[in-house]
PDB file of C-alpha atoms in Angstrom:
ATOM      1  CA  MET A  84      96.122 175.261  20.200  1.00  0.00           C
ATOM      2  CA  SER A  85      97.366 178.566  21.779  1.00  0.00           C
ATOM      3  CA  GLY A  86      95.376 181.641  22.139  1.00  0.00           C
ATOM      4  CA  PRO A  87      94.605 184.340  19.219  1.00  0.00           C
ATOM      5  CA  ILE A  88      97.062 186.632  17.949  1.00  0.00           C
ATOM      6  CA  VAL A  89      95.383 189.962  18.990  1.00  0.00           C
ATOM      7  CA  VAL A  90      96.448 192.928  16.879  1.00  0.00           C
ATOM      8  CA  ILE A  91      95.075 195.806  18.226  1.00  0.00           C
ATOM      9  CA  ASN A  92      94.953 199.465  16.069  1.00  0.00           C
ATOM     10  CA  PRO A  93      95.754 202.409  18.746  1.00  0.00           C
ATOM     11  CA  ASN A  94      93.732 204.833  17.208  1.00  0.00           C
ATOM     12  CA  SER A  95      89.833 204.658  16.991  1.00  0.00           C
ATOM     13  CA  ASN A  96      89.613 204.901  12.930  1.00  0.00           C
ATOM     14  CA  THR A  97      87.759 201.367  12.055  1.00  0.00           C
ATOM     15  CA  ALA A  98      88.508 202.163   8.462  1.00  0.00           C
ATOM     16  CA  VAL A  99      92.157 201.305   9.329  1.00  0.00           C
ATOM     17  CA  THR A 100      91.449 198.246  11.035  1.00  0.00           C
ATOM     18  CA  ASP A 101      89.479 196.993   8.363  1.00  0.00           C
ATOM     19  CA  GLY A 102      92.341 197.659   6.053  1.00  0.00           C
ATOM     20  CA  LEU A 103      94.568 195.336   8.739  1.00  0.00           C
ATOM     21  CA  ASP A 104      92.157 192.724   8.730  1.00  0.00           C
ATOM     22  CA  ALA A 105      92.086 192.412   5.008  1.00  0.00           C
ATOM     23  CA  ALA A 106      95.848 192.418   4.736  1.00  0.00           C
ATOM     24  CA  LEU A 107      96.466 189.495   7.495  1.00  0.00           C
ATOM     25  CA  ALA A 108      94.022 187.473   5.509  1.00  0.00           C
ATOM     26  CA  PRO A 109      96.962 185.403   4.093  1.00  0.00           C
ATOM     27  CA  PHE A 110      98.150 184.642   7.584  1.00  0.00           C
ATOM     28  CA  ARG A 111      94.963 182.819   9.079  1.00  0.00           C
ATOM     29  CA  LEU A 112      96.201 179.391   8.307  1.00  0.00           C
ATOM     30  CA  GLY A 113      93.911 176.086   8.768  1.00  0.00           C
ATOM     31  CA  GLY A 114      94.852 174.840  12.250  1.00  0.00           C
ATOM     32  CA  GLY A 115      96.831 177.726  13.294  1.00  0.00           C
ATOM     33  CA  PRO A 116      96.154 180.439  15.865  1.00  0.00           C
ATOM     34  CA  GLU A 117      93.245 183.162  15.138  1.00  0.00           C
ATOM     35  CA  ILE A 118      94.295 186.672  14.166  1.00  0.00           C
ATOM     36  CA  GLU A 119      91.800 189.229  15.876  1.00  0.00           C
ATOM     37  CA  CYS A 120      91.820 192.673  15.092  1.00  0.00           C
ATOM     38  CA  LEU A 121      90.705 195.126  17.483  1.00  0.00           C
ATOM     39  CA  THR A 122      90.014 199.264  17.333  1.00  0.00           C
ATOM     40  CA  LEU A 123      91.096 201.041  20.541  1.00  0.00           C
ATOM     41  CA  ALA A 124      88.080 203.240  21.159  1.00  0.00           C
ATOM     42  CA  GLU A 125      89.972 205.723  23.519  1.00  0.00           C
ATOM     43  CA  GLY A 126      92.736 206.268  20.895  1.00  0.00           C
ATOM     44  CA  PRO A 127      92.807 209.497  18.580  1.00  0.00           C
ATOM     45  CA  PHE A 128      91.156 208.864  15.086  1.00  0.00           C
ATOM     46  CA  GLY A 129      94.985 209.199  13.962  1.00  0.00           C
ATOM     47  CA  ILE A 130      98.612 209.080  15.761  1.00  0.00           C
ATOM     48  CA  GLN A 131     100.548 211.445  14.224  1.00  0.00           C
ATOM     49  CA  SER A 132     102.203 213.474  16.913  1.00  0.00           C
ATOM     50  CA  GLN A 133     104.206 212.446  19.967  1.00  0.00           C
ATOM     51  CA  ILE A 134     101.220 213.707  22.211  1.00  0.00           C
ATOM     52  CA  ASP A 135      99.007 211.412  20.037  1.00  0.00           C
ATOM     53  CA  SER A 136     101.275 208.541  20.372  1.00  0.00           C
ATOM     54  CA  ASP A 137     101.829 209.063  24.514  1.00  0.00           C
ATOM     55  CA  SER A 138      98.344 209.188  25.015  1.00  0.00           C
ATOM     56  CA  VAL A 139      97.340 205.538  24.111  1.00  0.00           C
ATOM     57  CA  ILE A 140      99.984 203.701  26.303  1.00  0.00           C
ATOM     58  CA  LEU A 141      97.801 203.303  29.439  1.00  0.00           C
ATOM     59  CA  PRO A 142      94.980 202.417  27.385  1.00  0.00           C
ATOM     60  CA  LEU A 143      97.099 199.780  25.332  1.00  0.00           C
ATOM     61  CA  VAL A 144      98.248 198.387  28.529  1.00  0.00           C
ATOM     62  CA  GLY A 145      94.706 197.927  29.986  1.00  0.00           C
ATOM     63  CA  CYS A 146      93.580 196.406  26.471  1.00  0.00           C
ATOM     64  CA  VAL A 147      96.650 193.857  26.986  1.00  0.00           C
ATOM     65  CA  GLU A 148      95.933 192.895  30.857  1.00  0.00           C
ATOM     66  CA  ALA A 149      92.488 192.230  29.876  1.00  0.00           C
ATOM     67  CA  ARG A 150      93.053 189.632  27.385  1.00  0.00           C
ATOM     68  CA  PRO A 151      94.958 186.657  29.281  1.00  0.00           C
ATOM     69  CA  ASP A 152      93.380 184.446  26.796  1.00  0.00           C
ATOM     70  CA  ALA A 153      95.758 185.714  23.923  1.00  0.00           C
ATOM     71  CA  GLY A 154      98.548 183.774  22.656  1.00  0.00           C
ATOM     72  CA  ALA A 155     100.398 186.977  21.505  1.00  0.00           C
ATOM     73  CA  PHE A 156      99.928 190.693  20.919  1.00  0.00           C
ATOM     74  CA  VAL A 157     100.563 193.281  17.918  1.00  0.00           C
ATOM     75  CA  ILE A 158     100.878 196.824  18.335  1.00  0.00           C
ATOM     76  CA  ALA A 159      99.786 197.870  14.805  1.00  0.00           C
ATOM     77  CA  CYS A 160     101.050 201.822  15.269  1.00  0.00           C
ATOM     78  CA  TYR A 161     104.241 202.493  13.296  1.00  0.00           C
ATOM     79  CA  SER A 162     105.232 204.548  16.427  1.00  0.00           C
ATOM     80  CA  ASP A 163     105.055 201.455  18.445  1.00  0.00           C
ATOM     81  CA  PRO A 164     103.464 203.244  21.431  1.00  0.00           C
ATOM     82  CA  GLY A 165     103.503 201.528  24.592  1.00  0.00           C
ATOM     83  CA  LEU A 166     105.570 198.743  23.640  1.00  0.00           C
ATOM     84  CA  ASP A 167     107.779 198.487  26.652  1.00  0.00           C
ATOM     85  CA  ALA A 168     104.934 198.969  29.090  1.00  0.00           C
ATOM     86  CA  CYS A 169     102.806 196.261  27.312  1.00  0.00           C
ATOM     87  CA  ARG A 170     105.818 193.868  27.363  1.00  0.00           C
ATOM     88  CA  SER A 171     106.469 194.812  31.226  1.00  0.00           C
ATOM     89  CA  VAL A 172     102.992 193.500  32.490  1.00  0.00           C
ATOM     90  CA  ALA A 173     102.314 190.602  29.611  1.00  0.00           C
ATOM     91  CA  PRO A 174     103.296 186.939  30.008  1.00  0.00           C
ATOM     92  CA  GLN A 175     102.899 186.704  25.945  1.00  0.00           C
ATOM     93  CA  PRO A 176     105.057 187.864  23.419  1.00  0.00           C
ATOM     94  CA  VAL A 177     104.405 191.418  22.383  1.00  0.00           C
ATOM     95  CA  PHE A 178     105.425 192.804  19.015  1.00  0.00           C
ATOM     96  CA  GLY A 179     105.811 196.365  17.609  1.00  0.00           C
ATOM     97  CA  ILE A 180     105.258 196.704  14.117  1.00  0.00           C
ATOM     98  CA  GLN A 181     107.963 199.319  13.588  1.00  0.00           C
ATOM     99  CA  GLU A 182     110.477 197.253  14.984  1.00  0.00           C
ATOM    100  CA  SER A 183     109.063 194.155  13.153  1.00  0.00           C
ATOM    101  CA  GLY A 184     108.967 196.009   9.840  1.00  0.00           C
ATOM    102  CA  VAL A 185     112.632 197.209   9.909  1.00  0.00           C
ATOM    103  CA  LEU A 186     113.704 193.723  10.938  1.00  0.00           C
ATOM    104  CA  ALA A 187     111.834 192.309   7.831  1.00  0.00           C
ATOM    105  CA  ALA A 188     113.247 194.829   5.826  1.00  0.00           C
ATOM    106  CA  MET A 189     116.962 194.178   6.508  1.00  0.00           C
ATOM    107  CA  ALA A 190     116.194 190.612   5.998  1.00  0.00           C
ATOM    108  CA  ARG A 191     115.410 191.666   2.676  1.00  0.00           C
ATOM    109  CA  ALA A 192     117.947 194.181   1.646  1.00  0.00           C
ATOM    110  CA  ASP A 193     120.858 195.604   2.671  1.00  0.00           C
ATOM    111  CA  ARG A 194     119.620 198.968   3.194  1.00  0.00           C
ATOM    112  CA  PHE A 195     115.917 200.038   3.432  1.00  0.00           C
ATOM    113  CA  GLY A 196     113.735 203.076   3.205  1.00  0.00           C
ATOM    114  CA  VAL A 197     110.783 204.204   5.108  1.00  0.00           C
ATOM    115  CA  ILE A 198     107.666 205.720   3.829  1.00  0.00           C
ATOM    116  CA  ALA A 199     106.396 208.037   6.767  1.00  0.00           C
ATOM    117  CA  ILE A 200     102.929 209.629   7.358  1.00  0.00           C
ATOM    118  CA  ALA A 201     103.977 213.083   8.288  1.00  0.00           C
ATOM    119  CA  ASP A 202     107.364 214.958   8.920  1.00  0.00           C
ATOM    120  CA  ALA A 203     106.592 214.930  12.397  1.00  0.00           C
ATOM    121  CA  SER A 204     106.657 210.986  12.453  1.00  0.00           C
ATOM    122  CA  VAL A 205     110.231 210.878  11.288  1.00  0.00           C
ATOM    123  CA  THR A 206     111.957 212.168  14.361  1.00  0.00           C
ATOM    124  CA  ARG A 207     110.043 209.280  16.601  1.00  0.00           C
ATOM    125  CA  HIS A 208     111.174 206.531  13.843  1.00  0.00           C
ATOM    126  CA  ARG A 209     114.419 207.710  14.280  1.00  0.00           C
ATOM    127  CA  ARG A 210     114.449 207.173  17.853  1.00  0.00           C
ATOM    128  CA  THR A 211     113.341 203.792  17.556  1.00  0.00           C
ATOM    129  CA  MET A 212     115.654 203.071  14.742  1.00  0.00           C
ATOM    130  CA  ALA A 213     118.556 204.583  17.234  1.00  0.00           C
ATOM    131  CA  ARG A 214     117.838 202.357  19.879  1.00  0.00           C
ATOM    132  CA  MET A 215     117.884 199.288  17.592  1.00  0.00           C
ATOM    133  CA  GLN A 216     121.207 200.462  16.118  1.00  0.00           C
ATOM    134  CA  VAL A 217     120.446 200.266  12.862  1.00  0.00           C
ATOM    135  CA  LEU A 218     120.465 203.810  11.351  1.00  0.00           C
ATOM    136  CA  ASP A 219     123.691 202.896   9.157  1.00  0.00           C
ATOM    137  CA  ARG A 220     121.371 200.699   7.094  1.00  0.00           C
ATOM    138  CA  LEU A 221     118.538 203.263   6.649  1.00  0.00           C
ATOM    139  CA  ALA A 222     118.840 204.688   3.184  1.00  0.00           C
ATOM    140  CA  GLY A 223     116.119 207.427   3.903  1.00  0.00           C
ATOM    141  CA  GLU A 224     112.790 208.521   5.291  1.00  0.00           C
ATOM    142  CA  ILE A 225     110.299 210.506   3.332  1.00  0.00           C
ATOM    143  CA  ALA A 226     107.045 211.680   4.551  1.00  0.00           C
ATOM    144  CA  LEU A 227     103.803 211.466   2.494  1.00  0.00           C
ATOM    145  CA  ASN A 228     102.281 214.494   4.897  1.00  0.00           C
ATOM    146  CA  ILE A 229      98.758 213.089   4.614  1.00  0.00           C
ATOM    147  CA  THR A 230      96.382 211.908   7.523  1.00  0.00           C
ATOM    148  CA  VAL A 231      96.048 208.595   8.728  1.00  0.00           C
ATOM    149  CA  ASP A 232      92.840 208.501   7.245  1.00  0.00           C
ATOM    150  CA  GLU A 233      93.709 209.504   4.013  1.00  0.00           C
ATOM    151  CA  SER A 234      96.579 207.099   3.742  1.00  0.00           C
ATOM    152  CA  ALA A 235      93.502 204.364   4.536  1.00  0.00           C
ATOM    153  CA  ARG A 236      91.186 205.378   1.762  1.00  0.00           C
ATOM    154  CA  GLY A 237      92.364 208.591  -0.120  1.00  0.00           C
ATOM    155  CA  ALA A 238      91.859 208.903  -3.414  1.00  0.00           C
ATOM    156  CA  ASN A 239      95.690 210.258  -4.418  1.00  0.00           C
ATOM    157  CA  THR A 240      97.264 207.948  -2.011  1.00  0.00           C
ATOM    158  CA  PHE A 241      98.566 205.412  -4.151  1.00  0.00           C
ATOM    159  CA  ALA A 242     100.136 208.213  -6.521  1.00  0.00           C
ATOM    160  CA  ARG A 243     101.918 209.533  -3.689  1.00  0.00           C
ATOM    161  CA  LEU A 244     102.865 206.386  -2.190  1.00  0.00           C
ATOM    162  CA  CYS A 245     104.573 205.497  -5.793  1.00  0.00           C
ATOM    163  CA  GLU A 246     106.298 209.141  -6.105  1.00  0.00           C
ATOM    164  CA  VAL A 247     107.964 208.615  -2.609  1.00  0.00           C
ATOM    165  CA  GLY A 248     109.101 205.109  -2.849  1.00  0.00           C
ATOM    166  CA  GLY A 249     110.603 205.697  -6.029  1.00  0.00           C
ATOM    167  CA  ALA A 250     112.609 208.669  -4.624  1.00  0.00           C
ATOM    168  CA  LEU A 251     113.533 205.908  -1.935  1.00  0.00           C
ATOM    169  CA  THR A 252     114.887 203.289  -4.212  1.00  0.00           C
ATOM    170  CA  ARG A 253     116.784 206.087  -6.016  1.00  0.00           C
ATOM    171  CA  GLN A 254     118.581 206.881  -2.755  1.00  0.00           C
ATOM    172  CA  GLY A 255     119.367 203.212  -2.554  1.00  0.00           C
ATOM    173  CA  ALA A 256     116.704 201.606  -0.577  1.00  0.00           C
ATOM    174  CA  GLY A 257     116.682 197.968  -1.520  1.00  0.00           C
ATOM    175  CA  ALA A 258     113.514 197.574   0.238  1.00  0.00           C
ATOM    176  CA  VAL A 259     110.660 200.010   1.549  1.00  0.00           C
ATOM    177  CA  VAL A 260     108.466 199.921   4.844  1.00  0.00           C
ATOM    178  CA  LEU A 261     105.371 201.177   5.194  1.00  0.00           C
ATOM    179  CA  GLY A 262     105.469 203.758   8.029  1.00  0.00           C
ATOM    180  CA  CYS A 263     101.798 203.560   8.975  1.00  0.00           C
ATOM    181  CA  ALA A 264      99.531 200.763   9.449  1.00  0.00           C
ATOM    182  CA  GLY A 265      96.974 202.598   7.312  1.00  0.00           C
ATOM    183  CA  MET A 266      98.957 202.072   4.226  1.00  0.00           C
ATOM    184  CA  ALA A 267      98.397 198.284   4.202  1.00  0.00           C
ATOM    185  CA  THR A 268      95.882 197.957   1.471  1.00  0.00           C
ATOM    186  CA  HIS A 269      98.519 199.515  -0.897  1.00  0.00           C
ATOM    187  CA  ARG A 270     101.411 197.094  -0.159  1.00  0.00           C
ATOM    188  CA  ALA A 271     100.950 194.633  -3.126  1.00  0.00           C
ATOM    189  CA  GLY A 272     100.514 197.214  -5.708  1.00  0.00           C
ATOM    190  CA  LEU A 273     103.277 199.250  -4.527  1.00  0.00           C
ATOM    191  CA  GLU A 274     105.743 196.295  -4.796  1.00  0.00           C
ATOM    192  CA  THR A 275     104.650 195.572  -8.260  1.00  0.00           C
ATOM    193  CA  GLU A 276     105.162 199.389  -9.029  1.00  0.00           C
ATOM    194  CA  LEU A 277     108.580 199.950  -7.336  1.00  0.00           C
ATOM    195  CA  GLY A 278     109.916 196.197  -8.277  1.00  0.00           C
ATOM    196  CA  VAL A 279     111.768 196.229  -4.649  1.00  0.00           C
ATOM    197  CA  PRO A 280     110.091 194.173  -1.775  1.00  0.00           C
ATOM    198  CA  VAL A 281     107.544 196.192  -0.005  1.00  0.00           C
ATOM    199  CA  ILE A 282     107.134 195.308   3.780  1.00  0.00           C
ATOM    200  CA  ASP A 283     103.588 196.020   5.330  1.00  0.00           C
ATOM    201  CA  PRO A 284     105.135 196.154   8.994  1.00  0.00           C
ATOM    202  CA  THR A 285     101.769 194.525  10.561  1.00  0.00           C
ATOM    203  CA  GLN A 286     102.043 191.523   8.415  1.00  0.00           C
ATOM    204  CA  ALA A 287     105.728 191.502   9.392  1.00  0.00           C
ATOM    205  CA  ALA A 288     105.035 191.414  13.111  1.00  0.00           C
ATOM    206  CA  VAL A 289     102.146 188.876  12.742  1.00  0.00           C
ATOM    207  CA  ALA A 290     104.545 186.727  10.810  1.00  0.00           C
ATOM    208  CA  MET A 291     107.072 186.855  13.869  1.00  0.00           C
ATOM    209  CA  ALA A 292     104.177 186.433  16.355  1.00  0.00           C
ATOM    210  CA  LEU A 293     102.983 183.355  14.222  1.00  0.00           C
ATOM    211  CA  GLY A 294     106.426 181.887  14.234  1.00  0.00           C
ATOM    212  CA  ALA A 295     106.655 182.448  17.744  1.00  0.00           C
ATOM    213  CA  LEU A 296     103.523 180.791  18.658  1.00  0.00           C
ATOM    214  CA  LEU A 297     104.189 177.728  16.031  1.00  0.00           C
ATOM    215  CA  ALA A 298     107.235 177.085  17.301  1.00  0.00           C
ATOM    216  CA  GLY A 299     106.196 177.164  20.946  1.00  0.00           C
TER     217      GLY A 299
END
């Protein structure tokens, strides 16, 4: 059997990690690779700015280098911080959740929308989508303008997700990507509310990691 899929939450908020762990329960297959969720203790409490994102690159590289037993890695932050750096040192496949979430959304719909955590995140996300050459498939990206912690356990988060998700579907999004790992616990309810596929990008990345390991 291959080594575990190591899912790394680059912020230090364990509530986000707990939400990821719960969302990944259906992917823990009998006889399949283990899925291990870690919290990067050196990370900021929430990754919301470019500085926050850049600050975790070297700690992420160190975390990857310290786990030669892993079968694959998933960087569970929608900015995909350190993705190229981690791929440069890891012989195992490394998946970023933004890249994986966008690819999964395009497999489900012609045009997709993204729910961002804050306005400051949108520019970072667009840079990645420009590199992927998929901006012509983007119906829109709208920010909740809440904190990462609120996205995981805020009292009004689901109502705000419904509001923003509804706006994206009216702009032509046939699928909606949750643009922060902290939103994972709301995926199923939001999909029921919106009536279109809602992509949890960490689930999408782990699905790709499972496919790579099971095929290999």
